[in-house]
Short mmCIF file of C-alpha atoms in Angstrom, two decimals:
data_model
loop_
_atom_site.label_atom_id
_atom_site.label_comp_id
_atom_site.label_asym_id
_atom_site.label_seq_id
_atom_site.Cartn_x
_atom_site.Cartn_y
_atom_site.Cartn_z
CA UNK A 5 0.00 0.00 0.00
CA UNK A 6 2.46 2.64 1.18
CA UNK A 7 5.89 3.06 -0.38
CA UNK A 8 7.17 5.86 1.84
CA UNK A 9 9.17 5.40 5.02
CA UNK A 10 6.79 4.29 7.81
CA UNK A 11 8.58 6.52 10.33
CA UNK A 12 8.19 9.48 7.98
CA UNK A 13 4.47 8.70 7.52
CA UNK A 14 3.92 8.87 11.30
CA UNK A 15 6.25 11.85 11.64
CA UNK A 16 8.56 10.26 14.23
CA UNK A 17 12.27 9.48 14.48
CA UNK A 18 13.56 5.95 14.01
CA UNK A 19 14.37 5.66 17.71
CA UNK A 20 10.81 6.60 18.74
CA UNK A 21 9.45 4.69 21.72
CA UNK A 22 6.21 2.69 21.69
CA UNK A 23 4.47 5.58 23.47
CA UNK A 24 5.79 8.05 20.88
CA UNK A 25 4.46 5.85 18.07
CA UNK A 26 1.09 5.55 19.78
CA UNK A 27 0.83 9.31 20.32
CA UNK A 28 1.78 10.03 16.71
CA UNK A 29 -0.75 7.54 15.38
CA UNK A 30 -3.45 8.82 17.72
CA UNK A 31 -2.89 12.41 16.56
CA UNK A 32 -3.02 11.51 12.87
CA UNK A 33 -5.98 9.13 13.27
CA UNK A 34 -8.04 11.87 14.87
CA UNK A 35 -7.20 14.13 11.94
CA UNK A 36 -7.69 11.76 8.99
CA UNK A 37 -10.12 9.04 10.10
CA UNK A 38 -12.90 8.62 7.46
CA UNK A 39 -15.59 8.87 10.17
CA UNK A 40 -14.45 12.44 10.77
CA UNK A 41 -13.93 13.29 7.09
CA UNK A 42 -17.08 12.05 5.39
CA UNK A 43 -16.69 11.72 1.63
CA UNK A 44 -13.01 12.72 1.52
CA UNK A 45 -11.01 10.25 -0.61
CA UNK A 46 -7.81 12.09 0.26
CA UNK A 47 -8.38 11.60 3.99
CA UNK A 48 -9.27 7.93 3.44
CA UNK A 49 -6.03 7.27 1.52
CA UNK A 50 -4.01 9.16 4.12
CA UNK A 51 -5.62 7.11 6.89
CA UNK A 52 -4.80 3.85 5.06
CA UNK A 53 -1.17 4.97 5.00
CA UNK A 54 -0.90 5.84 8.68
CA UNK A 55 -2.88 2.75 9.70
CA UNK A 56 -0.53 0.47 7.78
CA UNK A 57 2.49 2.28 9.22
CA UNK A 58 1.25 1.82 12.77
CA UNK A 59 0.27 -1.84 12.18
CA UNK A 60 3.92 -2.45 11.36
CA UNK A 61 5.73 -0.15 13.81
CA UNK A 62 3.27 -0.87 16.62
CA UNK A 63 3.92 -4.62 16.40
CA UNK A 64 7.37 -5.49 17.88
CA UNK A 65 7.92 -8.46 15.55
CA UNK A 66 6.91 -6.59 12.40
CA UNK A 67 8.88 -3.53 13.51
CA UNK A 68 12.04 -5.59 13.99
CA UNK A 69 11.59 -7.15 10.56
CA UNK A 70 10.99 -3.73 8.99
CA UNK A 71 14.00 -2.13 10.75
CA UNK A 72 16.22 -4.88 9.33
CA UNK A 73 15.13 -3.92 5.84
CA UNK A 74 12.85 -6.88 5.24
CA UNK A 75 9.44 -6.86 3.62
CA UNK A 76 6.59 -7.10 6.12
CA UNK A 77 3.96 -9.63 5.10
CA UNK A 78 0.33 -9.03 6.04
CA UNK A 79 -2.01 -11.91 6.71
CA UNK A 80 -4.75 -12.58 4.13
CA UNK A 81 -7.63 -10.18 4.62
CA UNK A 82 -5.60 -7.52 6.46
CA UNK A 83 -5.27 -5.29 3.40
CA UNK A 84 -7.44 -6.85 0.69
CA UNK A 85 -10.83 -5.17 0.32
CA UNK A 86 -9.71 -2.60 2.86
CA UNK A 87 -12.47 -1.18 5.03
CA UNK A 88 -11.39 1.23 7.78
CA UNK A 89 -12.45 0.26 11.31
CA UNK A 90 -14.92 2.57 13.01
CA UNK A 91 -13.50 5.39 15.10
CA UNK A 92 -14.62 3.79 18.39
CA UNK A 93 -13.49 0.26 17.51
CA UNK A 94 -10.18 1.53 16.24
CA UNK A 95 -9.17 3.13 19.51
CA UNK A 96 -10.34 0.13 21.53
CA UNK A 97 -8.36 -2.26 19.31
CA UNK A 98 -5.18 -0.23 19.77
CA UNK A 99 -5.67 0.01 23.52
CA UNK A 100 -6.33 3.75 23.50
CA UNK A 101 -9.03 3.66 26.13
CA UNK A 102 -8.21 7.15 27.29
CA UNK A 103 -9.13 8.62 23.92
CA UNK A 104 -12.29 6.52 23.64
CA UNK A 105 -13.42 7.69 27.04
CA UNK A 106 -12.65 11.31 26.25
CA UNK A 107 -14.80 11.27 23.13
CA UNK A 108 -17.70 9.12 24.33
CA UNK A 109 -17.97 10.27 27.93
CA UNK A 110 -16.80 7.07 29.63
CA UNK A 111 -17.43 3.32 29.36
CA UNK A 112 -20.39 2.18 27.30
CA UNK A 113 -23.60 2.39 29.32
CA UNK A 114 -22.23 5.07 31.67
CA UNK A 115 -21.74 7.90 29.19
CA UNK A 116 -22.53 11.40 30.30
CA UNK A 117 -25.41 13.06 28.55
CA UNK A 118 -26.21 16.74 28.70
CA UNK A 119 -29.66 17.69 29.91
CA UNK A 120 -32.37 18.82 27.50
CA UNK A 121 -33.00 22.53 26.93
CA UNK A 122 -36.33 23.98 28.06
CA UNK A 123 -38.46 26.71 26.49
CA UNK A 124 -40.78 29.10 28.28
CA UNK A 125 -42.93 31.73 26.50
CA UNK A 126 -43.69 34.97 28.28
CA UNK A 127 -45.95 37.87 27.20
CA UNK A 128 -45.28 41.50 28.15
CA UNK A 129 -46.74 44.90 27.25
CA UNK A 130 -45.01 47.46 25.05
CA UNK A 131 -44.58 49.61 28.17
CA UNK A 132 -42.67 46.76 29.85
CA UNK A 133 -40.53 46.39 26.72
CA UNK A 134 -39.77 50.11 26.90
CA UNK A 135 -38.73 50.22 30.55
CA UNK A 136 -37.59 46.63 31.12
CA UNK A 137 -39.12 44.41 33.75
CA UNK A 138 -38.61 41.39 35.95
CA UNK A 139 -40.82 38.35 35.83
CA UNK A 140 -40.93 35.18 37.85
CA UNK A 141 -41.61 32.07 35.80
CA UNK A 142 -42.53 28.61 37.06
CA UNK A 143 -40.76 25.96 34.98
CA UNK A 144 -41.26 22.20 35.40
CA UNK A 145 -37.97 20.44 36.13
CA UNK A 146 -37.14 16.76 36.46
CA UNK A 147 -35.24 16.04 39.67
CA UNK A 148 -33.57 12.87 40.87
CA UNK A 149 -36.06 10.73 42.73
CA UNK A 150 -35.40 10.88 46.47
CA UNK A 151 -36.65 7.32 47.01
CA UNK A 152 -34.46 5.47 44.51
CA UNK A 153 -31.77 8.15 44.03
CA UNK A 154 -32.08 7.92 40.27
CA UNK A 155 -31.81 4.15 39.86
CA UNK A 156 -35.49 3.69 38.99
CA UNK A 157 -35.71 0.70 41.36
CA UNK A 158 -37.11 0.16 44.81
CA UNK A 159 -34.23 0.17 47.31
CA UNK A 160 -32.50 -3.21 47.21
CA UNK A 161 -34.11 -4.27 43.93
CA UNK A 162 -31.38 -3.43 41.43
CA UNK A 163 -28.63 -5.93 40.60
CA UNK A 164 -25.82 -6.50 38.14
CA UNK A 165 -26.93 -7.74 34.74
CA UNK A 166 -26.20 -11.51 34.56
CA UNK A 167 -25.54 -11.33 30.81
CA UNK A 168 -22.72 -8.76 30.88
CA UNK A 169 -21.85 -9.16 34.60
CA UNK A 170 -22.44 -5.48 35.25
CA UNK A 171 -20.13 -4.12 32.53
CA UNK A 172 -22.86 -3.07 30.09
CA UNK A 173 -20.83 -4.59 27.24
CA UNK A 174 -20.61 -7.86 25.37
CA UNK A 175 -17.05 -8.61 24.20
CA UNK A 176 -16.29 -11.15 21.48
CA UNK A 177 -12.64 -11.80 20.55
CA UNK A 178 -11.84 -12.76 16.96
CA UNK A 179 -8.64 -13.67 15.14
CA UNK A 180 -7.52 -11.50 12.25
CA UNK A 181 -4.29 -12.85 10.84
CA UNK A 182 -1.88 -13.18 13.72
CA UNK A 183 -3.69 -10.64 15.86
CA UNK A 184 -6.69 -10.90 18.14
CA UNK A 185 -9.35 -8.27 17.58
CA UNK A 186 -12.01 -7.50 20.16
CA UNK A 187 -15.58 -6.74 19.10
CA UNK A 188 -17.49 -4.79 21.74
CA UNK A 189 -21.25 -4.24 21.66
CA UNK A 190 -23.82 -2.85 24.06
CA UNK A 191 -25.49 -5.48 26.18
CA UNK A 192 -28.99 -6.07 24.80
CA UNK A 193 -30.49 -7.16 28.14
CA UNK A 194 -29.60 -4.12 30.25
CA UNK A 195 -29.32 -1.56 27.46
CA UNK A 196 -25.70 -0.87 28.38
CA UNK A 197 -26.38 0.19 31.97
CA UNK A 198 -24.99 -2.98 33.51
CA UNK A 199 -27.97 -3.11 35.88
CA UNK A 200 -31.25 -4.99 35.98
CA UNK A 201 -34.31 -3.73 37.90
CA UNK A 202 -36.60 -6.42 39.26
CA UNK A 203 -38.99 -4.01 41.06
CA UNK A 204 -39.57 -0.45 39.75
CA UNK A 205 -39.60 2.44 42.23
CA UNK A 206 -43.13 3.18 43.40
CA UNK A 207 -42.45 6.92 43.65
CA UNK A 208 -41.10 7.63 40.16
CA UNK A 209 -42.57 4.53 38.45
CA UNK A 210 -39.10 3.43 37.35
CA UNK A 211 -38.07 6.66 35.60
CA UNK A 212 -35.56 7.70 38.27
CA UNK A 213 -36.87 11.29 38.26
CA UNK A 214 -39.79 13.25 39.66
CA UNK A 215 -41.15 16.52 38.28
CA UNK A 216 -41.35 19.67 40.38
CA UNK A 217 -41.99 23.32 39.56
CA UNK A 218 -38.99 25.60 39.85
CA UNK A 219 -39.50 29.36 40.16
CA UNK A 220 -36.92 31.45 38.32
CA UNK A 221 -36.69 35.24 38.19
CA UNK A 222 -36.12 36.51 34.66
CA UNK A 223 -34.87 40.01 33.91
CA UNK A 224 -36.31 41.42 30.67
CA UNK A 225 -33.99 44.15 29.33
CA UNK A 226 -35.12 47.54 27.96
CA UNK A 227 -35.79 47.50 24.24
CA UNK A 228 -36.49 43.77 23.90
CA UNK A 229 -38.40 42.98 20.72
CA UNK A 230 -41.15 40.50 19.98
CA UNK A 231 -39.79 37.00 19.38
CA UNK A 232 -36.39 37.57 20.97
CA UNK A 233 -35.27 35.09 23.60
CA UNK A 234 -33.18 35.09 26.76
CA UNK A 235 -30.84 32.15 27.46
CA UNK A 236 -30.49 31.21 31.13
CA UNK A 237 -27.59 28.81 31.37
CA UNK A 238 -27.94 25.66 33.48
CA UNK A 239 -31.68 26.02 34.14
CA UNK A 240 -32.75 23.24 31.76
CA UNK A 241 -33.16 19.54 32.48
CA UNK A 242 -30.41 17.87 34.53
CA UNK A 243 -27.88 15.73 32.70
CA UNK A 244 -27.49 11.97 33.01
CA UNK A 245 -24.55 10.36 34.82
CA UNK A 246 -23.33 13.76 36.05
CA UNK A 247 -23.65 15.31 32.60
CA UNK A 248 -24.14 19.09 32.37
CA UNK A 249 -27.66 20.51 32.66
CA UNK A 250 -29.42 22.04 29.69
CA UNK A 251 -30.38 25.68 29.35
CA UNK A 252 -33.66 27.56 29.68
CA UNK A 253 -34.76 29.72 26.75
CA UNK A 254 -37.35 32.36 27.63
CA UNK A 255 -39.08 33.60 24.45
CA UNK A 256 -40.53 37.11 24.80
CA UNK A 257 -43.78 38.06 23.09
CA UNK A 258 -44.75 41.74 23.09
CA UNK A 259 -48.53 42.23 23.04
CA UNK A 260 -50.08 44.41 20.34
CA UNK A 261 -50.77 47.91 21.63
CA UNK A 262 -53.94 49.90 20.97
CA UNK A 263 -52.04 53.15 20.40
CA UNK A 264 -48.60 52.30 19.02
CA UNK A 265 -47.22 50.11 16.28
CA UNK A 266 -43.60 49.15 16.64
CA UNK A 267 -41.02 49.04 13.83
CA UNK A 268 -37.69 48.18 15.41
CA UNK A 269 -36.78 51.12 17.65
CA UNK A 270 -39.39 53.38 16.05
CA UNK A 271 -43.02 53.73 17.12
CA UNK A 272 -45.91 54.83 14.97
CA UNK A 273 -49.31 56.27 15.94
CA UNK A 274 -52.14 58.32 14.42
CA UNK A 275 -53.59 61.66 15.43
CA UNK A 276 -56.77 63.42 14.27
CA UNK A 277 -56.45 67.00 13.00
CA UNK A 278 -59.37 69.37 12.45
CA UNK A 279 -59.89 70.81 9.01
CA UNK A 280 -59.20 74.35 10.21
CA UNK A 281 -55.91 73.31 11.79
CA UNK A 282 -54.90 71.44 8.65
CA UNK A 283 -55.71 74.49 6.53
CA UNK A 284 -54.37 77.26 8.74
CA UNK A 285 -51.76 75.40 10.79
CA UNK A 286 -51.59 75.02 14.52
CA UNK A 287 -50.43 72.73 17.29
CA UNK A 288 -51.84 69.44 18.60
CA UNK A 289 -51.03 67.09 21.47
CA UNK A 290 -50.06 63.53 20.57
CA UNK A 291 -49.53 60.47 22.81
CA UNK A 292 -46.00 59.16 23.45
CA UNK A 293 -44.77 56.02 25.17
CA UNK A 294 -43.97 58.11 28.26
CA UNK A 295 -46.93 60.53 28.18
CA UNK A 296 -47.63 63.21 25.55
CA UNK A 297 -45.89 65.76 23.37
CA UNK A 298 -46.77 68.80 21.25
CA UNK A 299 -46.70 68.55 17.46
CA UNK A 300 -46.74 71.59 15.16
CA UNK A 301 -49.00 71.27 12.12
CA UNK A 302 -47.95 73.48 9.18
CA UNK A 303 -50.53 75.34 7.06
CA UNK A 304 -52.01 73.22 4.28
CA UNK A 305 -51.17 69.84 5.82
CA UNK A 306 -52.65 66.98 3.82
CA UNK A 307 -54.37 64.02 5.42
CA UNK A 308 -52.06 61.02 6.11
CA UNK A 309 -48.96 63.19 6.25
CA UNK A 310 -46.28 61.54 8.41
CA UNK A 311 -44.44 63.60 11.04
CA UNK A 312 -41.38 62.51 13.00
CA UNK A 313 -40.68 63.26 16.67
CA UNK A 314 -37.00 62.52 17.26
CA UNK A 315 -36.03 60.42 20.27
CA UNK A 316 -39.61 59.55 21.27
CA UNK A 317 -39.46 55.89 20.24
CA UNK A 318 -38.20 52.70 21.90
CA UNK A 319 -34.70 52.24 23.33
CA UNK A 320 -32.31 50.14 21.24
CA UNK A 321 -31.45 46.83 22.90
CA UNK A 322 -27.81 47.14 21.83
CA UNK A 323 -27.06 50.86 22.31
CA UNK A 324 -29.86 52.14 24.54
CA UNK A 325 -30.46 55.07 22.17
CA UNK A 326 -34.12 55.78 21.52
CA UNK A 327 -35.77 55.62 18.12
CA UNK A 328 -38.37 58.07 16.80
CA UNK A 329 -42.13 58.45 17.05
CA UNK A 330 -43.87 58.66 13.68
CA UNK A 331 -47.25 60.42 13.78
CA UNK A 332 -49.64 60.03 10.85
CA UNK A 333 -52.19 62.86 10.92
CA UNK A 334 -55.71 62.19 9.71
CA UNK A 335 -57.63 65.35 8.67
CA UNK A 336 -61.21 65.19 9.91
CA UNK A 337 -63.81 66.29 7.34
CA UNK A 338 -67.04 67.50 8.92
CA UNK A 339 -69.99 65.31 7.96
CA UNK A 340 -72.56 68.14 8.34
CA UNK A 341 -72.02 71.83 7.58
CA UNK A 342 -74.23 74.77 8.44
CA UNK A 343 -75.46 76.97 5.60
CA UNK A 344 -72.96 79.66 6.55
CA UNK A 345 -70.13 77.11 6.58
CA UNK A 346 -71.17 75.92 3.14
CA UNK A 347 -71.12 79.47 1.80
CA UNK A 348 -67.68 80.06 3.28
CA UNK A 349 -66.35 76.84 1.77
CA UNK A 350 -67.75 77.75 -1.64
CA UNK A 351 -66.25 81.18 -1.36
CA UNK A 352 -62.86 79.75 -0.42
CA UNK A 353 -62.66 76.87 -2.88
CA UNK A 354 -65.16 77.46 -5.71
CA UNK A 355 -64.46 81.09 -6.42
CA UNK A 356 -66.82 83.11 -4.27
CA UNK A 357 -70.60 83.51 -4.00
CA UNK A 358 -72.73 83.68 -7.12
CA UNK A 359 -73.81 87.25 -7.93
#
C-alpha cells in the first residue's frame, strides 16, 4: 500500500518509543479518520497509509523485521478489500481507552449526557418592553427521585446484569491474521447500563426522576423585541450520569398595543387634525410612550402626512439610544355643515358667492 518510510508517515524518528508511536498515530488518526472526514477520498487514503504504518511499527515483531530492511507480510484479509475500522473500535483495538473515554464520555452504558434545553414563553406589554421588567416564571424540572436516588428501582431491587456481569458490554474476541481483535457491543439485556431492575420504584414509576416546579426570576432588558429570547444557562433539564444541565430559553412576546405600532426602535401612531388646523396650521397634542408631546401642524397639511418626533421611540437593545415616534395625521372632514359654513367653503374653494 504505502511506499514511503513508515517513520516518515507517522512523523517520528527511528528511535521513537512505543508511546511516541502511539501518540503520533493517535494524533493523525483523529485528523484523517474517514468517520471524521465524510466523503473525503484524500483523507481515506491518508488514513490507510498511517494505519498500515502503525500496524507495522506498533507490532514489535513486524517492527524488527521492517527495521532490518525486510518486507513485512500481512495476513490474508488484512489489506485486501480494505475497510477502515470505526472510530470507536479503532481506539479500543489499539488500547487507546483514554481517547475513547474522552470522546464518548466514559465506558459504554455510563456515558454522560447533557440535559435537555427547556423553552418558556412569556408575554409582556409594550410599556414593559420600553422600561424593562422582571418576571418570575414557574418551569417544570425533572429532579432525581429521592426514594431510589435515580436508579429507577425500589431500594434493594437493582442488581448487576447476569448477561454482561455489570459491565454493560458484550465482548467477542476474533482472530484477524496473527492478531486478536475485540468486538465490543452494548449489552442487549440491560441496554448498556450494567444493571437490571426487578422491582420499579413506586415513587417515580421506574423513571428515576420526579417533576417539580422551579420558580426562576427573569430580567427582561429595555428594548427587547417580539420573538427575541433570553438564554439562562444551566436552568434546563439535569444531565445523566453527572452530565451538564441544559439551558432555559425564555421567548418574549410583546402584546399588540392599541395606540402604538412598533417598527424596530421606532413607534408609529395616528392623530386626528381638524380641518381648520390642517388648513391654517396650529399645534396638537399627541400620545408618546412616556406621556404626551406637542406637534406643530404646518398650514395646508394633507391628510395622512407623516411627522417625526425625534427620540420619542423605543430604546435600542444594543445601544440604549431611543428611536423616533412617527405620527400620521388624519384630517377630519365635517360630515354636516351649516349653511354659513357651506357658503364660506364655496367662497374659499369654488371662487366666491354667485352674484
